[in-house]
Amino acid sequence: MSLHGAYDPDNIFAKILRGEIPSVKVWEDDEVLAFMDVFPQSEGHVLVVSKTSKARTLLDMEPEVLTRLTAAVQRTARAVEKALKPEGFSLMQFNGEAGGQTVFHLHFHIVPRWADRAMKGHGHAPMADVEHLKALASRIVAELD
Ligand code: 5GP
């Protein structure tokens, strides 16, 4: 998948947004959804997406939607930090297959980091236990401002 092309309404995140496949939600409002990555690169890996935009990559997104989305990323990252107390976190956002993107609905990754724990490779992490993800999501949502 290149940087350019039509939005596929059947991509995995579009299906999650329509409720056609399950996800472990952290929080949502009318415009954004934060949910747990089911193949987490570290404990507490959260994805944040727009619920309204059909942007595949950063290049496509309406600037005003991007503004709201990045504010939601910051709000989520603050809650992740309070809940899980990482020593750092990586904010990742991949564009185009050559850029590492696998799901073509623009999203940001919040990946908590600890100095003594290696982050798993992007696209190389095993599937997490859903009950464990639900427990993490509960801890994160409890810390939302
Ligand atoms: P990308 O490679 O496009 O930047 O990131 C896509 C992310 O979606 C990956 O981190 C991958 O683990 C995650 N992912 C893929 N399929 C699913 C799914 O069905 N549910 C959830 N929650 N995450 C998924």
mmCIF file of N, CA, C and O in Angstrom, residues 49-87:
data_model
loop_
_atom_site.group_PDB
_atom_site.id
_atom_site.type_symbol
_atom_site.label_atom_id
_atom_site.label_comp_id
_atom_site.label_asym_id
_atom_site.label_seq_id
_atom_site.Cartn_x
_atom_site.Cartn_y
_atom_site.Cartn_z
ATOM 1 N N VAL A 49 -7.242 7.002 17.346
ATOM 2 C CA VAL A 49 -7.716 7.230 15.972
ATOM 3 C C VAL A 49 -8.828 8.278 15.958
ATOM 4 O O VAL A 49 -9.536 8.474 16.953
ATOM 5 N N SER A 50 -8.993 8.895 14.808
ATOM 6 C CA SER A 50 -10.152 9.748 14.565
ATOM 7 C C SER A 50 -11.354 8.873 14.210
ATOM 8 O O SER A 50 -11.225 7.887 13.480
ATOM 9 N N LYS A 51 -12.520 9.248 14.728
ATOM 10 C CA LYS A 51 -13.747 8.525 14.383
ATOM 11 C C LYS A 51 -14.437 9.145 13.172
ATOM 12 O O LYS A 51 -15.382 8.570 12.632
ATOM 13 N N THR A 52 -13.986 10.329 12.766
ATOM 14 C CA THR A 52 -14.698 11.044 11.704
ATOM 15 C C THR A 52 -13.921 11.106 10.393
ATOM 16 O O THR A 52 -14.523 11.216 9.327
ATOM 17 N N SER A 53 -12.606 11.059 10.456
ATOM 18 C CA SER A 53 -11.802 11.262 9.259
ATOM 19 C C SER A 53 -11.603 9.965 8.485
ATOM 20 O O SER A 53 -11.538 8.882 9.077
ATOM 21 N N LYS A 54 -11.478 10.099 7.188
ATOM 22 C CA LYS A 54 -11.140 8.954 6.322
ATOM 23 C C LYS A 54 -9.696 9.075 5.844
ATOM 24 O O LYS A 54 -9.333 8.585 4.784
ATOM 25 N N ALA A 55 -8.871 9.727 6.649
ATOM 26 C CA ALA A 55 -7.461 9.874 6.281
ATOM 27 C C ALA A 55 -6.740 8.539 6.429
ATOM 28 O O ALA A 55 -6.850 7.872 7.457
ATOM 29 N N ARG A 56 -5.993 8.160 5.391
ATOM 30 C CA ARG A 56 -5.174 6.940 5.451
ATOM 31 C C ARG A 56 -3.850 7.231 6.145
ATOM 32 O O ARG A 56 -3.305 6.399 6.852
ATOM 33 N N THR A 57 -3.297 8.410 5.853
ATOM 34 C CA THR A 57 -1.987 8.772 6.387
ATOM 35 C C THR A 57 -2.030 10.213 6.893
ATOM 36 O O THR A 57 -3.012 10.937 6.693
ATOM 37 N N LEU A 58 -0.909 10.620 7.469
ATOM 38 C CA LEU A 58 -0.802 12.002 7.953
ATOM 39 C C LEU A 58 -1.014 13.003 6.828
ATOM 40 O O LEU A 58 -1.526 14.107 7.047
ATOM 41 N N LEU A 59 -0.640 12.614 5.621
ATOM 42 C CA LEU A 59 -0.735 13.534 4.486
ATOM 43 C C LEU A 59 -2.185 13.890 4.173
ATOM 44 O O LEU A 59 -2.462 14.973 3.654
ATOM 45 N N ASP A 60 -3.098 12.966 4.463
ATOM 46 C CA ASP A 60 -4.503 13.153 4.083
ATOM 47 C C ASP A 60 -5.324 13.901 5.118
ATOM 48 O O ASP A 60 -6.424 14.360 4.812
ATOM 49 N N MET A 61 -4.873 13.947 6.351
ATOM 50 C CA MET A 61 -5.790 14.350 7.428
ATOM 51 C C MET A 61 -6.071 15.853 7.429
ATOM 52 O O MET A 61 -5.169 16.675 7.261
ATOM 53 N N GLU A 62 -7.331 16.178 7.653
ATOM 54 C CA GLU A 62 -7.759 17.556 7.759
ATOM 55 C C GLU A 62 -7.054 18.180 8.976
ATOM 56 O O GLU A 62 -7.104 17.607 10.077
ATOM 57 N N PRO A 63 -6.416 19.350 8.820
ATOM 58 C CA PRO A 63 -5.635 19.911 9.941
ATOM 59 C C PRO A 63 -6.440 20.085 11.221
ATOM 60 O O PRO A 63 -5.916 19.846 12.322
ATOM 61 N N GLU A 64 -7.706 20.468 11.119
ATOM 62 C CA GLU A 64 -8.485 20.684 12.341
ATOM 63 C C GLU A 64 -8.776 19.350 13.037
ATOM 64 O O GLU A 64 -8.845 19.293 14.276
ATOM 65 N N VAL A 65 -8.923 18.284 12.261
ATOM 66 C CA VAL A 65 -9.120 16.959 12.866
ATOM 67 C C VAL A 65 -7.820 16.496 13.514
ATOM 68 O O VAL A 65 -7.816 15.930 14.615
ATOM 69 N N LEU A 66 -6.712 16.777 12.848
ATOM 70 C CA LEU A 66 -5.404 16.406 13.394
ATOM 71 C C LEU A 66 -5.144 17.124 14.717
ATOM 72 O O LEU A 66 -4.581 16.538 15.653
ATOM 73 N N THR A 67 -5.578 18.362 14.800
ATOM 74 C CA THR A 67 -5.411 19.120 16.051
ATOM 75 C C THR A 67 -6.151 18.431 17.190
ATOM 76 O O THR A 67 -5.607 18.252 18.295
ATOM 77 N N ARG A 68 -7.383 18.019 16.932
ATOM 78 C CA ARG A 68 -8.154 17.336 17.987
ATOM 79 C C ARG A 68 -7.557 15.966 18.309
ATOM 80 O O ARG A 68 -7.527 15.530 19.467
ATOM 81 N N LEU A 69 -7.081 15.297 17.262
ATOM 82 C CA LEU A 69 -6.506 13.971 17.471
ATOM 83 C C LEU A 69 -5.231 14.054 18.313
ATOM 84 O O LEU A 69 -5.036 13.249 19.235
ATOM 85 N N THR A 70 -4.378 15.014 18.022
ATOM 86 C CA THR A 70 -3.131 15.105 18.789
ATOM 87 C C THR A 70 -3.413 15.537 20.230
ATOM 88 O O THR A 70 -2.718 15.119 21.151
ATOM 89 N N ALA A 71 -4.434 16.355 20.433
ATOM 90 C CA ALA A 71 -4.821 16.684 21.813
ATOM 91 C C ALA A 71 -5.287 15.424 22.543
ATOM 92 O O ALA A 71 -4.983 15.223 23.730
ATOM 93 N N ALA A 72 -5.993 14.559 21.829
ATOM 94 C CA ALA A 72 -6.446 13.296 22.427
ATOM 95 C C ALA A 72 -5.260 12.375 22.713
ATOM 96 O O ALA A 72 -5.255 11.648 23.720
ATOM 97 N N VAL A 73 -4.268 12.408 21.854
ATOM 98 C CA VAL A 73 -3.054 11.614 22.083
ATOM 99 C C VAL A 73 -2.374 12.092 23.368
ATOM 100 O O VAL A 73 -1.980 11.290 24.225
ATOM 101 N N GLN A 74 -2.273 13.412 23.521
ATOM 102 C CA GLN A 74 -1.630 13.940 24.733
ATOM 103 C C GLN A 74 -2.443 13.568 25.974
ATOM 104 O O GLN A 74 -1.879 13.139 26.998
ATOM 105 N N ARG A 75 -3.747 13.710 25.903
ATOM 106 C CA ARG A 75 -4.599 13.366 27.056
ATOM 107 C C ARG A 75 -4.413 11.891 27.422
ATOM 108 O O ARG A 75 -4.318 11.524 28.597
ATOM 109 N N THR A 76 -4.360 11.043 26.411
ATOM 110 C CA THR A 76 -4.205 9.605 26.652
ATOM 111 C C THR A 76 -2.822 9.304 27.220
ATOM 112 O O THR A 76 -2.685 8.518 28.167
ATOM 113 N N ALA A 77 -1.797 9.932 26.646
ATOM 114 C CA ALA A 77 -0.427 9.687 27.116
ATOM 115 C C ALA A 77 -0.270 10.111 28.573
ATOM 116 O O ALA A 77 0.412 9.440 29.360
ATOM 117 N N ARG A 78 -0.901 11.215 28.934
ATOM 118 C CA ARG A 78 -0.834 11.654 30.334
ATOM 119 C C ARG A 78 -1.456 10.607 31.253
ATOM 120 O O ARG A 78 -0.930 10.323 32.339
ATOM 121 N N ALA A 79 -2.577 10.032 30.836
ATOM 122 C CA ALA A 79 -3.232 9.009 31.657
ATOM 123 C C ALA A 79 -2.403 7.727 31.706
ATOM 124 O O ALA A 79 -2.302 7.086 32.764
ATOM 125 N N VAL A 80 -1.805 7.357 30.584
ATOM 126 C CA VAL A 80 -0.929 6.177 30.556
ATOM 127 C C VAL A 80 0.226 6.377 31.531
ATOM 128 O O VAL A 80 0.576 5.483 32.310
ATOM 129 N N GLU A 81 0.789 7.562 31.504
ATOM 130 C CA GLU A 81 1.948 7.835 32.373
ATOM 131 C C GLU A 81 1.556 7.750 33.850
ATOM 132 O O GLU A 81 2.264 7.162 34.664
ATOM 133 N N LYS A 82 0.398 8.329 34.173
ATOM 134 C CA LYS A 82 -0.034 8.289 35.574
ATOM 135 C C LYS A 82 -0.369 6.867 36.009
ATOM 136 O O LYS A 82 -0.091 6.458 37.137
ATOM 137 N N ALA A 83 -0.975 6.092 35.113
ATOM 138 C CA ALA A 83 -1.452 4.752 35.478
ATOM 139 C C ALA A 83 -0.324 3.743 35.556
ATOM 140 O O ALA A 83 -0.297 2.917 36.480
ATOM 141 N N LEU A 84 0.580 3.784 34.587
ATOM 142 C CA LEU A 84 1.567 2.705 34.458
ATOM 143 C C LEU A 84 2.968 3.128 34.878
ATOM 144 O O LEU A 84 3.854 2.280 34.985
ATOM 145 N N LYS A 85 3.171 4.405 35.078
ATOM 146 C CA LYS A 85 4.470 4.927 35.539
ATOM 147 C C LYS A 85 5.648 4.443 34.679
ATOM 148 O O LYS A 85 6.664 3.962 35.228
ATOM 149 N N PRO A 86 5.551 4.545 33.367
ATOM 150 C CA PRO A 86 6.717 4.200 32.558
ATOM 151 C C PRO A 86 7.821 5.231 32.787
ATOM 152 O O PRO A 86 7.568 6.348 33.250
ATOM 153 N N GLU A 87 9.037 4.839 32.405
ATOM 154 C CA GLU A 87 10.158 5.786 32.513
ATOM 155 C C GLU A 87 10.216 6.702 31.294
ATOM 156 O O GLU A 87 10.883 7.734 31.308
#
